[in-house]
CSV table of C-alpha atoms and ligand atoms in Angstrom, one decimal:
chain,number,residue,atom,x,y,z
A,202,UNK,CA,70.2,115.8,135.4
A,203,UNK,CA,72.4,118.8,134.7
A,204,UNK,CA,76.0,119.5,133.7
A,205,UNK,CA,77.9,122.5,134.9
A,206,UNK,CA,81.3,123.9,134.1
A,207,UNK,CA,83.5,125.4,136.8
A,208,UNK,CA,87.0,126.9,136.5
A,209,UNK,CA,89.5,125.3,138.9
A,210,UNK,CA,89.2,128.3,141.2
A,211,UNK,CA,85.4,128.1,141.5
A,212,UNK,CA,85.7,124.3,141.8
A,213,UNK,CA,87.9,124.6,144.9
A,214,UNK,CA,84.9,126.3,146.7
A,215,UNK,CA,82.3,124.1,145.2
A,216,UNK,CA,84.3,121.0,146.4
A,217,UNK,CA,83.7,122.0,150.0
A,218,UNK,CA,80.0,121.5,149.7
A,219,UNK,CA,78.3,118.1,150.1
A,220,UNK,CA,77.9,116.3,146.7
A,221,UNK,CA,75.6,113.4,147.2
A,222,UNK,CA,74.2,113.9,143.7
A,223,UNK,CA,77.3,113.9,141.6
A,224,UNK,CA,77.4,111.4,138.8
A,225,UNK,CA,81.0,112.2,137.7
A,226,UNK,CA,83.6,114.8,137.1
A,227,UNK,CA,85.7,115.5,134.0
A,228,UNK,CA,88.7,117.7,134.4
A,229,UNK,CA,90.3,119.3,131.3
A,230,UNK,CA,93.8,120.6,131.9
A,231,UNK,CA,97.4,120.1,130.7
A,232,UNK,CA,98.6,118.6,133.9
A,233,UNK,CA,96.9,115.7,135.7
A,234,UNK,CA,96.1,116.0,139.4
A,235,UNK,CA,94.5,113.4,141.6
A,236,UNK,CA,90.8,113.8,142.4
A,237,UNK,CA,90.2,115.9,145.4
A,238,UNK,CA,86.7,114.4,145.9
A,239,UNK,CA,85.7,111.2,147.5
A,240,UNK,CA,87.5,108.3,145.6
A,241,UNK,CA,84.1,106.7,145.0
A,242,UNK,CA,83.0,109.5,142.7
A,243,UNK,CA,84.0,108.9,139.1
A,244,UNK,CA,86.7,111.3,138.0
A,245,UNK,CA,88.7,111.5,134.8
A,246,UNK,CA,91.4,113.9,133.6
A,247,UNK,CA,91.4,114.7,129.9
A,248,UNK,CA,94.8,116.1,128.8
A,249,UNK,CA,93.4,119.1,126.9
A,250,UNK,CA,94.2,122.7,127.7
A,251,UNK,CA,91.3,124.8,129.1
A,252,UNK,CA,91.7,128.3,127.7
A,253,UNK,CA,89.9,130.2,130.4
A,254,UNK,CA,92.2,129.1,133.2
A,255,UNK,CA,95.5,127.2,133.2
A,256,UNK,CA,94.5,125.2,136.2
A,257,UNK,CA,91.7,123.6,134.3
A,258,UNK,CA,88.0,123.4,133.6
A,259,UNK,CA,85.8,121.0,135.5
A,260,UNK,CA,82.7,119.5,133.9
A,261,UNK,CA,80.3,118.2,136.6
A,262,UNK,CA,77.4,115.9,136.0
A,263,UNK,CA,74.8,115.6,138.7
A,264,UNK,CA,71.2,114.4,139.2
A,265,UNK,CA,68.3,115.1,141.5
A,266,UNK,CA,68.6,111.7,143.2
A,267,UNK,CA,71.7,110.2,144.8
A,268,UNK,CA,73.5,107.8,142.6
A,269,UNK,CA,75.4,104.7,143.5
A,270,UNK,CA,79.1,104.7,142.5
A,271,UNK,CA,80.6,101.5,141.1
A,272,UNK,CA,83.6,100.2,139.2
A,273,UNK,CA,83.6,97.4,136.6
A,274,UNK,CA,86.6,96.5,134.5
A,275,UNK,CA,88.1,99.8,133.3
A,276,UNK,CA,84.9,101.7,133.8
A,277,UNK,CA,84.1,103.9,136.8
A,278,UNK,CA,80.4,104.8,136.8
A,279,UNK,CA,77.4,106.1,138.7
A,280,UNK,CA,73.9,104.8,138.4
A,281,UNK,CA,70.5,106.0,139.4
A,282,UNK,CA,67.0,104.6,138.7
A,283,UNK,CA,67.1,106.0,135.2
A,284,UNK,CA,70.6,107.2,134.3
A,285,UNK,CA,74.1,105.8,134.1
A,286,UNK,CA,77.2,108.1,133.7
A,287,UNK,CA,80.6,106.5,133.2
A,288,UNK,CA,84.2,107.1,132.2
A,289,UNK,CA,87.2,105.1,131.3
A,290,UNK,CA,90.7,105.7,130.0
A,291,UNK,CA,92.7,103.1,128.1
A,292,UNK,CA,96.4,103.5,127.7
A,293,UNK,CA,97.5,102.8,124.1
A,294,UNK,CA,100.4,100.5,123.2
A,295,UNK,CA,101.7,101.3,119.7
A,296,UNK,CA,99.5,100.0,117.0
A,297,UNK,CA,96.6,99.1,119.2
A,298,UNK,CA,94.1,101.9,118.6
A,299,UNK,CA,91.5,99.8,116.8
A,300,UNK,CA,91.7,97.1,119.5
A,301,UNK,CA,91.5,99.4,122.5
A,302,UNK,CA,88.6,101.3,120.9
A,303,UNK,CA,86.8,98.1,120.2
A,304,UNK,CA,87.5,96.8,123.7
A,305,UNK,CA,86.4,100.1,125.4
A,306,UNK,CA,83.1,100.1,123.4
A,307,UNK,CA,82.5,96.4,124.1
A,308,UNK,CA,82.9,97.1,127.8
A,309,UNK,CA,80.6,100.1,127.8
A,310,UNK,CA,77.9,98.2,125.8
A,311,UNK,CA,78.2,95.1,128.0
A,312,UNK,CA,77.8,97.3,131.2
A,313,UNK,CA,74.7,99.0,129.8
A,314,UNK,CA,73.1,95.7,128.8
A,315,UNK,CA,73.9,94.3,132.3
A,316,UNK,CA,72.5,97.4,134.1
A,317,UNK,CA,69.4,97.5,131.9
A,318,UNK,CA,70.3,101.0,130.7
A,319,UNK,CA,70.1,100.1,127.0
A,320,UNK,CA,70.1,103.6,125.5
A,321,UNK,CA,73.2,105.6,125.0
A,322,UNK,CA,72.4,109.3,125.2
A,323,UNK,CA,75.8,110.8,124.7
A,324,UNK,CA,79.4,109.7,124.1
A,325,UNK,CA,82.6,111.7,124.3
A,326,UNK,CA,85.8,110.4,122.8
A,327,UNK,CA,89.2,111.9,123.4
A,328,UNK,CA,91.7,110.3,121.0
A,329,UNK,CA,95.5,110.6,121.3
A,330,UNK,CA,97.2,112.0,118.1
A,331,UNK,CA,93.8,111.9,116.3
A,332,UNK,CA,95.1,113.2,113.0
A,333,UNK,CA,98.4,111.3,112.8
A,334,UNK,CA,98.8,108.7,110.1
A,335,UNK,CA,99.5,105.1,111.0
A,336,UNK,CA,100.4,102.9,108.0
A,337,UNK,CA,98.9,105.6,105.8
A,338,UNK,CA,95.6,105.7,107.6
A,339,UNK,CA,94.6,108.6,109.8
A,340,UNK,CA,94.1,107.4,113.4
A,341,UNK,CA,90.6,108.9,113.6
A,342,UNK,CA,89.7,106.4,111.0
A,343,UNK,CA,91.2,103.5,113.0
A,344,UNK,CA,89.1,104.7,115.9
A,345,UNK,CA,86.0,104.7,113.7
A,346,UNK,CA,86.8,101.1,112.7
A,347,UNK,CA,87.0,99.9,116.3
A,348,UNK,CA,83.8,101.8,117.3
A,349,UNK,CA,81.8,100.5,114.3
A,350,UNK,CA,82.9,96.9,115.0
A,351,UNK,CA,81.7,97.1,118.6
A,352,UNK,CA,78.3,98.6,117.6
A,353,UNK,CA,77.9,96.1,114.8
A,354,UNK,CA,78.7,93.1,117.1
A,355,UNK,CA,76.2,94.4,119.6
A,356,UNK,CA,73.6,94.6,116.9
A,357,UNK,CA,73.0,98.3,117.3
A,358,UNK,CA,72.0,100.2,114.2
A,359,UNK,CA,73.6,103.5,113.2
A,360,UNK,CA,70.1,105.1,113.0
A,361,UNK,CA,69.8,104.8,116.8
A,362,UNK,CA,73.4,105.8,117.5
A,363,UNK,CA,74.1,108.3,120.2
A,364,UNK,CA,75.1,111.9,120.0
A,365,UNK,CA,78.9,112.1,120.3
A,366,UNK,CA,82.1,114.1,120.2
A,367,UNK,CA,85.4,112.8,119.0
A,368,UNK,CA,88.4,115.1,119.3
A,369,UNK,CA,92.1,114.9,120.0
A,370,UNK,CA,93.9,114.7,123.3
A,371,UNK,CA,97.5,115.4,124.2
A,372,UNK,CA,97.8,112.2,126.3
A,373,UNK,CA,98.6,108.6,125.4
A,374,UNK,CA,95.2,107.1,126.5
A,375,UNK,CA,91.9,106.9,124.8
A,376,UNK,CA,89.4,108.6,127.1
A,377,UNK,CA,85.7,107.9,126.9
A,378,UNK,CA,82.9,109.4,128.9
A,379,UNK,CA,79.3,108.5,128.4
A,380,UNK,CA,75.7,109.0,129.6
A,381,UNK,CA,73.0,106.3,129.1
A,382,UNK,CA,69.6,105.6,130.4
A,383,UNK,CA,66.3,103.7,130.3
A,384,UNK,CA,64.6,105.8,127.7
A,385,UNK,CA,65.1,105.6,124.0
A,386,UNK,CA,66.2,109.1,122.8
A,387,UNK,CA,64.8,110.7,119.8
A,388,UNK,CA,67.6,111.0,117.3
A,389,UNK,CA,67.8,114.2,115.4
A,390,UNK,CA,69.7,114.6,112.1
A,391,UNK,CA,70.8,117.9,110.5
A,392,UNK,CA,69.1,118.7,107.2
A,393,UNK,CA,72.2,120.7,106.2
A,394,UNK,CA,74.5,117.7,106.7
A,395,UNK,CA,74.6,114.1,105.5
A,396,UNK,CA,74.2,111.8,108.5
A,397,UNK,CA,77.8,110.9,109.6
A,398,UNK,CA,77.0,107.2,109.3
A,399,UNK,CA,76.3,107.8,105.6
A,400,UNK,CA,79.5,109.7,104.8
A,401,UNK,CA,81.0,108.5,101.5
A,402,UNK,CA,84.1,106.2,101.7
A,403,UNK,CA,86.5,109.1,101.0
A,404,UNK,CA,86.3,109.8,104.8
A,405,UNK,CA,87.3,106.3,105.7
A,406,UNK,CA,86.0,102.8,105.1
A,407,UNK,CA,84.1,102.7,108.4
A,408,UNK,CA,81.9,105.7,108.8
A,409,UNK,CA,81.7,107.5,112.1
A,410,UNK,CA,78.7,106.1,114.0
A,411,UNK,CA,76.9,108.9,115.8
A,412,UNK,CA,73.8,111.0,115.5
A,413,UNK,CA,73.8,114.8,115.2
A,414,UNK,CA,71.7,115.2,118.4
A,415,UNK,CA,69.5,113.3,120.7
A,416,UNK,CA,66.5,114.4,122.7
A,417,UNK,CA,65.6,112.7,126.0
A,418,UNK,CA,62.7,113.5,128.4
A,419,UNK,CA,63.8,113.7,132.0
A,420,UNK,CA,61.4,114.7,134.7
A,421,UNK,CA,59.4,117.0,132.6
A,422,UNK,CA,62.4,118.5,130.9
A,423,UNK,CA,63.4,118.0,127.3
A,424,UNK,CA,67.2,117.6,127.3
A,425,UNK,CA,68.8,117.9,123.9
A,426,UNK,CA,72.4,116.6,123.5
A,427,UNK,CA,74.0,118.3,120.6
A,428,UNK,CA,77.0,116.4,119.1
A,429,UNK,CA,80.3,118.0,118.3
A,430,UNK,CA,79.4,120.1,115.4
A,431,UNK,CA,81.8,121.5,112.8
A,432,UNK,CA,81.9,123.4,109.5
A,433,UNK,CA,80.6,120.5,107.4
A,434,UNK,CA,77.8,121.0,104.9
A,435,UNK,CA,76.6,117.9,103.1
A,436,UNK,CA,79.7,115.9,103.8
A,437,UNK,CA,82.3,118.5,102.8
A,438,UNK,CA,84.4,120.8,105.1
A,439,UNK,CA,83.9,124.4,104.1
A,440,UNK,CA,85.9,127.6,104.6
A,441,UNK,CA,89.3,126.0,104.9
A,442,UNK,CA,91.7,128.3,106.7
A,443,UNK,CA,89.1,130.7,107.9
A,444,UNK,CA,88.2,130.2,111.5
A,445,UNK,CA,85.6,132.9,111.7
A,446,UNK,CA,83.7,131.6,108.7
A,447,UNK,CA,84.0,128.1,110.1
A,448,UNK,CA,82.5,129.3,113.4
A,449,UNK,CA,79.6,131.0,111.6
A,450,UNK,CA,78.9,127.9,109.5
A,451,UNK,CA,79.1,125.7,112.6
A,452,UNK,CA,76.5,127.9,114.4
A,453,UNK,CA,74.3,127.7,111.3
A,454,UNK,CA,74.5,123.9,111.7
A,455,UNK,CA,73.5,124.1,115.4
A,456,UNK,CA,70.7,126.5,114.6
A,457,UNK,CA,69.4,124.1,111.9
A,458,UNK,CA,69.5,121.2,114.5
A,459,UNK,CA,67.5,123.3,117.0
A,460,UNK,CA,65.0,124.1,114.4
A,461,UNK,CA,64.7,120.4,113.5
A,462,UNK,CA,64.2,119.5,117.1
A,463,UNK,CA,61.5,122.1,117.5
A,464,UNK,CA,59.7,120.7,114.5
A,465,UNK,CA,60.0,117.1,115.6
A,466,UNK,CA,58.7,117.7,119.1
A,467,UNK,CA,55.5,119.5,119.7
A,468,UNK,CA,55.8,122.4,122.1
A,469,UNK,CA,59.6,122.6,121.9
A,470,UNK,CA,61.4,125.9,121.5
A,471,UNK,CA,65.1,125.5,121.8
A,472,UNK,CA,67.0,128.7,121.0
A,473,UNK,CA,70.7,129.4,120.4
A,474,UNK,CA,70.8,131.9,123.2
A,475,UNK,CA,69.8,129.2,125.8
A,476,UNK,CA,72.9,127.1,125.3
A,477,UNK,CA,76.1,126.7,127.3
A,478,UNK,CA,78.7,126.0,124.6
A,479,UNK,CA,81.7,123.8,124.8
A,480,UNK,CA,84.2,124.8,122.1
A,481,UNK,CA,87.2,122.9,120.9
A,482,UNK,CA,89.8,124.9,119.1
A,483,UNK,CA,92.7,123.5,117.1
A,484,UNK,CA,94.7,126.6,117.8
A,485,UNK,CA,94.5,128.4,121.1
A,486,UNK,CA,95.3,131.6,119.3
A,487,UNK,CA,91.9,131.5,117.6
A,488,UNK,CA,90.0,131.9,120.9
A,489,UNK,CA,89.3,135.6,120.6
A,490,UNK,CA,88.0,135.4,117.0
A,491,UNK,CA,85.8,132.4,117.8
A,492,UNK,CA,84.4,134.1,120.9
A,493,UNK,CA,83.6,137.2,118.9
A,494,UNK,CA,81.7,135.2,116.2
A,495,UNK,CA,79.8,133.3,118.9
A,496,UNK,CA,78.8,136.5,120.7
A,497,UNK,CA,77.8,138.2,117.4
A,498,UNK,CA,75.4,135.3,116.7
A,499,UNK,CA,74.2,134.4,120.1
A,500,UNK,CA,74.6,137.6,122.2
A,501,UNK,CA,77.2,139.2,124.4
A,502,UNK,CA,76.2,137.2,127.4
A,503,UNK,CA,76.7,133.8,125.6
A,504,UNK,CA,78.0,131.1,127.8
A,505,UNK,CA,81.1,129.3,126.4
A,506,UNK,CA,84.0,127.2,127.6
A,507,UNK,CA,87.0,126.8,125.4
A,508,UNK,CA,89.4,123.9,125.2
A,509,UNK,CA,92.3,123.3,122.9
A,510,UNK,CA,92.0,120.0,121.0
A,511,UNK,CA,92.6,118.7,117.5
A,512,UNK,CA,89.5,118.1,115.4
A,513,UNK,CA,88.9,115.0,113.5
A,514,UNK,CA,89.5,116.5,110.0
A,515,UNK,CA,92.8,118.3,109.5
A,516,UNK,CA,91.2,121.3,107.8
A,517,UNK,CA,88.7,121.9,110.6
A,518,UNK,CA,89.7,124.5,113.2
A,519,UNK,CA,86.7,124.5,115.5
A,520,UNK,CA,84.1,122.2,116.8
A,521,UNK,CA,81.2,123.1,119.1
A,522,UNK,CA,78.9,121.0,121.3
A,523,UNK,CA,76.2,121.8,123.8
A,524,UNK,CA,73.4,120.5,126.0
A,525,UNK,CA,70.1,122.3,125.9
A,526,UNK,CA,67.3,122.0,128.4
A,527,UNK,CA,63.7,123.0,128.1
A,528,UNK,CA,60.7,122.5,130.4
A,529,UNK,CA,57.4,121.0,129.3
A,530,UNK,CA,57.8,118.5,126.6
A,531,UNK,CA,54.5,117.5,125.2
A,532,UNK,CA,54.3,114.8,122.6
A,533,UNK,CA,57.1,113.4,120.5
A,534,UNK,CA,56.5,112.8,116.9
A,535,UNK,CA,58.5,111.0,114.2
B,776,LIG,C1,81.7,115.6,111.8
B,776,LIG,O1,80.6,116.2,111.8
B,776,LIG,C2,82.7,116.3,112.7
B,776,LIG,O2,83.2,110.7,115.3
B,776,LIG,O3,82.0,110.7,117.1
B,776,LIG,C3,81.7,115.4,115.4
B,776,LIG,C4,81.1,114.7,116.4
B,776,LIG,C5,82.7,114.7,114.6
B,776,LIG,C6,81.3,113.4,116.7
B,776,LIG,C7,82.5,111.3,116.1
B,776,LIG,C8,82.9,113.4,114.9
B,776,LIG,C9,82.3,112.7,115.9
B,776,LIG,O4,81.9,114.6,111.2
B,776,LIG,C10,83.4,115.4,113.6
């Protein structure tokens, strides 16, 4: 399995090739356009501006074996022997965020049970007006309530929750994409941060249910899914108003996660310089400063893709996620 990022221009060439092995395509851009691929291939547009190219950024998920493409309810998905990738978008009626979140997660969890792909590896959540208050409650917290209800009803414990991202989108639909499979991932928590599912109630009565990272073995590779990571130490947001310091702290969090993964898994050596970073910025104008900090820490040749999206706490200006791959995993411990 691999994920790659192509600007709209490169995608136009790529599209001309055969794509038997595509699990699904996510397009990040202001404007929606119909899929230019075969309609069977799962495709979702996320209303979020790509900062590299106005025409959009394409995230492509593919495998080494040809998947089958299917639809069920609101989910469009692809499935192989060992993996399932899917997407859905659910248009929100006013006041329905908890319900549509709950319904989306119920649908995803039902599908996974049915397809015997019981383990979620990674979830992405794009939430309309994520920071807006609704009856004095921030909408991200309403989302958390719906998500927690679904996990709880399915009997899934927070400790085995998936790596995730939850950021804003400019549209009016909750968009969810996910990757699941047969194998139980090794959940990795960050020693610099309290587990999100243990956040104190000041961040909402239902905590966010996700793990900081998850490691899965796939065909001799160790694949590490790093959740959206922000400038949070313990449970507090630091460096309010300083996007450069927030970026450095976020990278320190990712470095700590990599170190933890390397400790937990014999023979692993994940490194900051191996990652392809996906960066969410609250303000497009911060792109140059964030790119500069990333290059200072990771190297001038750092791979990064930047999107404009609101982050789940008002004071956070940047959030960074990544997928890391390493050959030859030996034994897993802990
Ligand atoms: C944080 O660490 C920052 O609710 O699924 C990052 C990744 C964040 C995922 C989620 C939230 C989520 O709390 C925000």
